[in-house]
Structures are given as C-alpha cells and as structure tokens.
Amino acid sequence: MQKINKTSNSQAQVYQAQPLIKAQPLFQQVCIIGLGLIGASLAQAIKDNGLSKRLVAVDRYAPSLEAGIEQGLLDAGGLTLSEVITGSDLIVIAVPVQAVEAVFVDIKGVMNSGQLASDCIITDVCSTKGNIIAAAKAVFTTLPIGLVPAHPIAGAENSGYHARRAELFVNHSVIICKLPTTNYMSIIKLRQLWEAVGATVMAMDAEHHDSILAHTSHLPHLLAFNLVEQLASHDDNLDMFRYAAGGFRDFSRIAASDPKMWHDIFFANQSAIVSALDEYSVCLQTMRQLIIDKDSTALMGLLGRAQAARRHFGHMLASTPYTDISAMSASYVISPSTTVTGTIAIPGDKSISHRSIMLGSLAEGVTHVTGFLEGEDALATLQAFRDMGVTIEGPNKGRLTIHGVGMNGLKPSKTPLYMGNSGTSMRLLSGILAAQAFDSVLTGDTSLNKRPMERVAAPLRQMGAVIQSTGTSGTSPLSITGRDNVGKLLQGINYDMPVASAQIKSCLLLAGLWADGTTTVTQPEVSRDHTERMLSAFGYEVTVDGNRISVEGGGKLTGGDIAVPADISSAAFFMVAAAISKGSELTLTQVGVNPTRTGIIDILKLMNADISLSNETHVGGEPVADITIRSSNLMGIEIPESLVPLAIDEFPVLFIAASCAQGRTVLTGAKELRVKESDRIVVMAEGLQTLGIDCTVTEDGLIIEGKGIEGNGTEINNSQPIFGGGHIVSHHDHRIAMSFTVASLRASQQITIEGVETVNTSFPGFAELANQIGMAVQVDSGIDNSIDNA
Ligand code: S3P
C-alpha cells in the first residue's frame, strides 16, 4: 500500500504521494467529468501518483476548472466534452446519478464524431449501479466495450472541488461491476488505477451491489436524515438540539451530506432501498415490543449480539484478531533485565474459559462465570455461541452471565462461525455442531486455516457425521451438515485416539452428548481433563476408567457457577522467568494446578527448580494453589515422554529454561508441537540459534545444549548472560513471543520480537505484567499514523 504524505501548501491542500507507479503512466489522457469531491480527489490522486500523461476535466462550473488549471492539477478544462476529450483513453464520470444519462449522450456524440475511440474505457463513481447500466443501455444501441461501472466506497460530508483529498481512497473499497460486454483489458486497467490510488478492488454484479449498498449506506443515510428531521420538527426542538449528546451527533453526522445527491440516490436505487427499509421496520417493531414487554433477556441478547457483531464482522473480513485490530504487526523491544519479584495474578485459564461458554450455553438455566479469560481465543468461542442465538452478558472484568438454551436450543448462525486463531474453539465446536439439527460452516484466520482438522473430522465421520474439510491437508474451513439433512442421530463409538490430545477427546465427548448409545475415547497418555470435570460439574455423568472416558448420549446439563482459575500455561512464562534469573522470587496467586496440567511444575522440578505450592484449595471442581518460584541453578534433563501431554503448551518457555540449564536437555515424543499455532520445534530452534544457543531439531523434539554453569556450593550461579540479542520472528505464535520475552532476563543485548499481536489470544496484559515484576518490555504497536495525522 502506498503511503501518502501531506505537504504544506497555501490555499488548496495538496498531497504528495510516494508513488508506486512512477515509471509508466497507466493512461495517455484521463478525462474527469465532474470536479466534485470524488472527481477532484481522484484527479488529485492520479496527478500525485503520475498515473496519466495528461489530465483534463469537464465541469459546468468554470471556477473549479480554472482553479484546477491554475494549481497545475489539470492540463485542460472545458464546459463541454468536445472541448477536451480528444486523446482520452479513460473517462471517469463523477456527476450526480441522475445526470449520468445526459453524459452518456455526450460521450456517444464524441464517439460518433470520431473524437473519441470506441474502445476508450468509460467508468463512473456513482453509488448505484443498476440505473447506470439502464441509462447506458438507453443511450447506446450496443454497450461500449470499455464501459466498466464502478463505485468507490469513499466520501466525506464536505463536497466540492476544494474539499478534495488525494488520499480519500486509501484503504477504501472500490466495487467494479463486470458487464458481459466489457473487454478484459478495460477491467484490468481500471483495477490498476484504483489500486494505485490506495483502494482495494472487488468485483460484484450490479444487482448485488445495489442491494448491499441499500443496506450499508443508503439506509443509514436515510435514517440519519430522518432522525434529524424528527428532532427538528419536535415542539421543543431547541432544547432537543441543545441537549443532544454524542449519540445524536454520531448518528446524525451523515445527515450533513448533500441533500440533492441523496434525493437522487434514493430514487435511483428505489426498490432495494424500499426492501431494506421494510426489513428495518420489522426489526424496529421487534425491539419496540421487547421494551413494552420488559423482556430483559431477549433485549440483552439482541443488544449484546449487535454490539459483538459490529466488532466481529470487521475482524472476520480482515481475518484479524478481535480485540485490537490496530495492533497487527506489533513488536516487543526488550532490554535486558536481571531480576523479577512480586506477587501477581495471572489471567484466567483459556481451556476452562472455552468450556464455560460451551457448556453454559448448552445448559438449562443461567451460568455465572468469573475469572473468564478475555483473550482472543475464548472471545471467539463466545462470539460463536452468540451467533447461534445464545444470550451472553459481558464479559465485564472476567464476569459473564450465560442464559443457557438447553441441549437443543442452538440456532443456525447466519454467517460462517469465525474462530479467529483458536484451534480449541474449532475442534471442540466441530463435535457440538456435528450433532446439531442445522448445517454450519467453521472458519478461522490464516494461521488456523492451515492447522489439521481431519483429526476431529475423521472420528466424527465414524459417528455418522457429515463433515467436509478443505484441501488435501484437511484444514478449515469446515462444512458440517446438520442432523435434519443427514436424517439420523450420531452413533456412539469406541475410539482409540492416535495422539494424546484433549481437543480430540473433548470434541468426541461433546458430540457423544447427542449420540445414540455410548461414546468411549481411549487416550494413549493422560491429557487435560477439563471437559470431563466441567461436564460432571454441570450434572452430566462421565465415566473415567484409566485412560478410557465414556459418556451416554441423551442427558442434559444444568447451569451453575464457574470460577475460572488462573492459567498455568500463562503462569509458566513467569515461573521460568523467576527460575532463570538472579535473586528472583515470584508468587503467582490462585493458579489452576489440575494434575493434567502440571507437567511444567514436574519438569522444572526435575531440572532442579525451586517451586512450592501454598493455599491449595478447589474452585469449581478444579484444584488451585499459589505458586512460589525462586532463582535456582537449573540442570539439563531428558524429559520423560509421559509428561509431554501434561506440559504441551509450555515447551517453548521450557526451551528457554533448558538453554539456561547446565548441560543438555533432550525432548522426545513431542511431534504434536509441530502442529500448534506454529511448528514450535522449528520456530523455537530458529530463535534460540539467533540468540546464540546450540540446539538440534529432531523429528519429534529438540536437543538443547544448556549454557548454564555449575553453582558454587549453595550459591546460585545465574548471573552470567546466556543469550545474545537479536531479532526474533514469532510466526504470530503467542507462546513463541512470550517465551523469547523471558529470555531477556539472561540476555546480554536487546531482543526484538516481531508479530506479538497474537499474545492477546491467551494473555492480554502480558507486557504490562512483565514490566510490573521488573522486566523491560516496550510495545511497538506497528501502526503507521502518517495518514491519520495528515
Ligand atoms: C487444549 C488442548 C491442547 C492445547 C491447547 C488447548 C484444550 O491441545 O495445546 O492449547 O483446551 O483442550 P491438544 O489437546 O490438541 O494437544
């Protein structure tokens, strides 16, 4: 995307672009018809980017033309087409919708007289398309091959030549309507033009365009004009306006636009606008009734869904995270530090947060959740259930109220369910959705759409599910056919899991809740058991016999209260931080210490870490404790394979610990690490090598030559640097980013980590907490403000 910088200028604002295409102009001569805001802005952008050898314009208002020529924007201007048209290979019609037909008549005239080539590209910028095509058909017997109707979705309340801004189109969409008569080159060249001025181009047929725009642009304008009119015609209108607050100002902002233009648009797109208005009237009536009925649950559901949907759609379209779209491509710049101390609370457990939404939604009655992790991944699950009609209040400081809809109360989502970066959401939801009456589509961000999904799809098919993954590697998007279309219930199966994965186990157990008969999964090693525990807490019987877990289909869940403990996987970063650094002591309060998650504690203890647990208790069926960890001389070990599933998410930071240990650490049996948010074996090895650590990648693990040196008697010898400095690429994997942050406690120089925006998926507030205990993490949000500031 080009960058457009404003340069100082006396009268009119002139923006000087750093052009993408300086070398070859795209056109010999562009003729802009109509020097209003859009026409003049496009002219300025064409000029600034050197996109045409000559630029001419036609307008009925001579002063605009004169100003354009005087300011060097235009090479020529005329009141009529024939004065300037000769030599043009692109005409841009930027006049009001209703005036376009007359312009077509003029164009036909100059074509017939031989002033204009018959293959000249002719486009427009009007916000309705059906009527433009109808006008062209009325004027030309056969549509010109260069005619490409288009619509830049950009504008401002200010109009006219002097309001022009070359950067008006940057990051805006332009819709091009392909006609059967248009030649291919015309489309290509028009697309190049719009992209060169910073826009994103997409194609659409005219009818679809007009219907979409009726909903997204024309209806909001109509409502804004209408609300202002309603207030203005009120008896006490003066007071109304005097006390009108921000809400009114925001809502009515677009009513400051040109009335004539909107008058024309409303007629030009009459039928699509009328049907959008009818839909709106129905929604308004529904809301009116909810207020009359004081139907609090339904009203909260509607408002909550609308609030979340507004945020969600933006992220979904951009395939970006939920919480902070502006933080894409953020990085950490971390200066070396030596010691961490303090007592801190870590955010809620991700796995338990996901499950609280799922089971709370499927339960009968209300579920109150506290300690919910407001990270991207758990929010993706929350949004999915809202999309399926569940009313969920919050999150508000980790508190949620879920109004359960019962085992058969989910409704089909109107759009594909978007899981963002969250593998847990997608895999567990697949199980639930495979058993629903309705069809569903599940999709994720670019990274999630590369992760293996056949591991859940294949056993679900054995249960009778109809589920389609994408491509030869069986990834998402996933398309799931509902029970009503399959025509039968899922069937309970006995499934021997090839890998110890809690996600596969949970997916199948959840599907088993609706299956005919018993669903039994046998895991090769113990994996986290939060699904089993929470099902029991919601009153659903789960049979556990060693590594065999079974559920009977057809039961029900009863809502209750869930207190989510702090996430031991997030605590792990600070546990390692204290273990590897000098004179450190940290206490992490009320961390979940479910024995299926404490592999990190066992492994660190085997490495000679100083860890103790206190205040041990249970919350919501899960054991919790305060964890205190102090500096120690770590020793390299061979990590027992049985501990691998119990510490599956903690290996990136364990590799940092191993680098600081004395002697070699060998990890085997951890192939699963290759299919996490990144290939965590390869990506960690790359980063470790950048920081000067000797390590060898194996098929199922990593061998790390620790650089720690022997302690002197009882004295701990962990002050010498282990890592150098350097630039780490996280591959947008949250745990990679946080692990290398911890390395800064034993680094000799600054470490920068690129792609840290995904830290929000599991640990919002990580950098702040790291700084609070003594580290020096600076967050560079990666936002280029040059355009906003212009
Ligand atoms: C999770 C299970 C683990 C883990 C993931 C969360 C869960 O995945 O890596 O972060 O909540 O069930 P696998 O079970 O696939 O190993």
PDB file of N, CA and C in Angstrom, residues 6 26 178 225 272 289 407 441 469 480 526 569 641 696 719:
ATOM      1  N   LYS A   6       1.162  14.378   3.463  1.00  0.00           N
ATOM      2  CA  LYS A   6       0.696  15.718   3.145  1.00  0.00           C
ATOM      3  C   LYS A   6       1.902  16.658   3.125  1.00  0.00           C
ATOM      4  N   LEU A  26      -0.333   4.919 -16.478  1.00  0.00           N
ATOM      5  CA  LEU A  26      -1.261   3.894 -16.974  1.00  0.00           C
ATOM      6  C   LEU A  26      -2.032   4.396 -18.193  1.00  0.00           C
ATOM      7  N   LYS A 178     -18.676  -6.008 -13.450  1.00  0.00           N
ATOM      8  CA  LYS A 178     -18.309  -6.524 -14.767  1.00  0.00           C
ATOM      9  C   LYS A 178     -19.576  -6.692 -15.602  1.00  0.00           C
ATOM     10  N   PHE A 225     -30.988  11.271   8.174  1.00  0.00           N
ATOM     11  CA  PHE A 225     -31.804  12.430   7.768  1.00  0.00           C
ATOM     12  C   PHE A 225     -33.122  12.420   8.537  1.00  0.00           C
ATOM     13  N   ALA A 272     -34.403  -1.474  -4.030  1.00  0.00           N
ATOM     14  CA  ALA A 272     -33.531  -2.075  -2.996  1.00  0.00           C
ATOM     15  C   ALA A 272     -33.667  -1.317  -1.681  1.00  0.00           C
ATOM     16  N   GLN A 289     -41.489  -4.025  20.840  1.00  0.00           N
ATOM     17  CA  GLN A 289     -42.263  -4.986  21.619  1.00  0.00           C
ATOM     18  C   GLN A 289     -41.463  -5.489  22.822  1.00  0.00           C
ATOM     19  N   MET A 407     -29.934 -28.375  25.477  1.00  0.00           N
ATOM     20  CA  MET A 407     -29.212 -29.219  24.512  1.00  0.00           C
ATOM     21  C   MET A 407     -29.719 -29.034  23.082  1.00  0.00           C
ATOM     22  N   VAL A 441     -20.845 -23.767   9.048  1.00  0.00           N
ATOM     23  CA  VAL A 441     -19.516 -23.616   8.449  1.00  0.00           C
ATOM     24  C   VAL A 441     -18.613 -22.968   9.495  1.00  0.00           C
ATOM     25  N   SER A 469     -13.768 -31.165   5.238  1.00  0.00           N
ATOM     26  CA  SER A 469     -12.669 -30.224   5.478  1.00  0.00           C
ATOM     27  C   SER A 469     -12.177 -29.709   4.122  1.00  0.00           C
ATOM     28  N   ILE A 480     -20.188 -28.486   7.885  1.00  0.00           N
ATOM     29  CA  ILE A 480     -20.821 -29.572   8.647  1.00  0.00           C
ATOM     30  C   ILE A 480     -22.304 -29.642   8.298  1.00  0.00           C
ATOM     31  N   VAL A 526      -2.404 -39.517  29.391  1.00  0.00           N
ATOM     32  CA  VAL A 526      -3.370 -38.604  30.008  1.00  0.00           C
ATOM     33  C   VAL A 526      -3.246 -37.232  29.351  1.00  0.00           C
ATOM     34  N   SER A 569      -0.653 -22.292  32.041  1.00  0.00           N
ATOM     35  CA  SER A 569       0.147 -22.137  30.823  1.00  0.00           C
ATOM     36  C   SER A 569       0.675 -20.709  30.698  1.00  0.00           C
ATOM     37  N   GLU A 641       8.679 -38.778  28.501  1.00  0.00           N
ATOM     38  CA  GLU A 641       7.639 -38.606  27.465  1.00  0.00           C
ATOM     39  C   GLU A 641       6.233 -38.574  28.066  1.00  0.00           C
ATOM     40  N   THR A 696      19.526 -28.784  18.353  1.00  0.00           N
ATOM     41  CA  THR A 696      19.322 -29.644  17.180  1.00  0.00           C
ATOM     42  C   THR A 696      17.864 -30.074  17.119  1.00  0.00           C
ATOM     43  N   SER A 719      23.992 -15.417  37.066  1.00  0.00           N
ATOM     44  CA  SER A 719      24.040 -14.002  36.694  1.00  0.00           C
ATOM     45  C   SER A 719      24.641 -13.784  35.308  1.00  0.00           C
TER      46      SER A 719
END
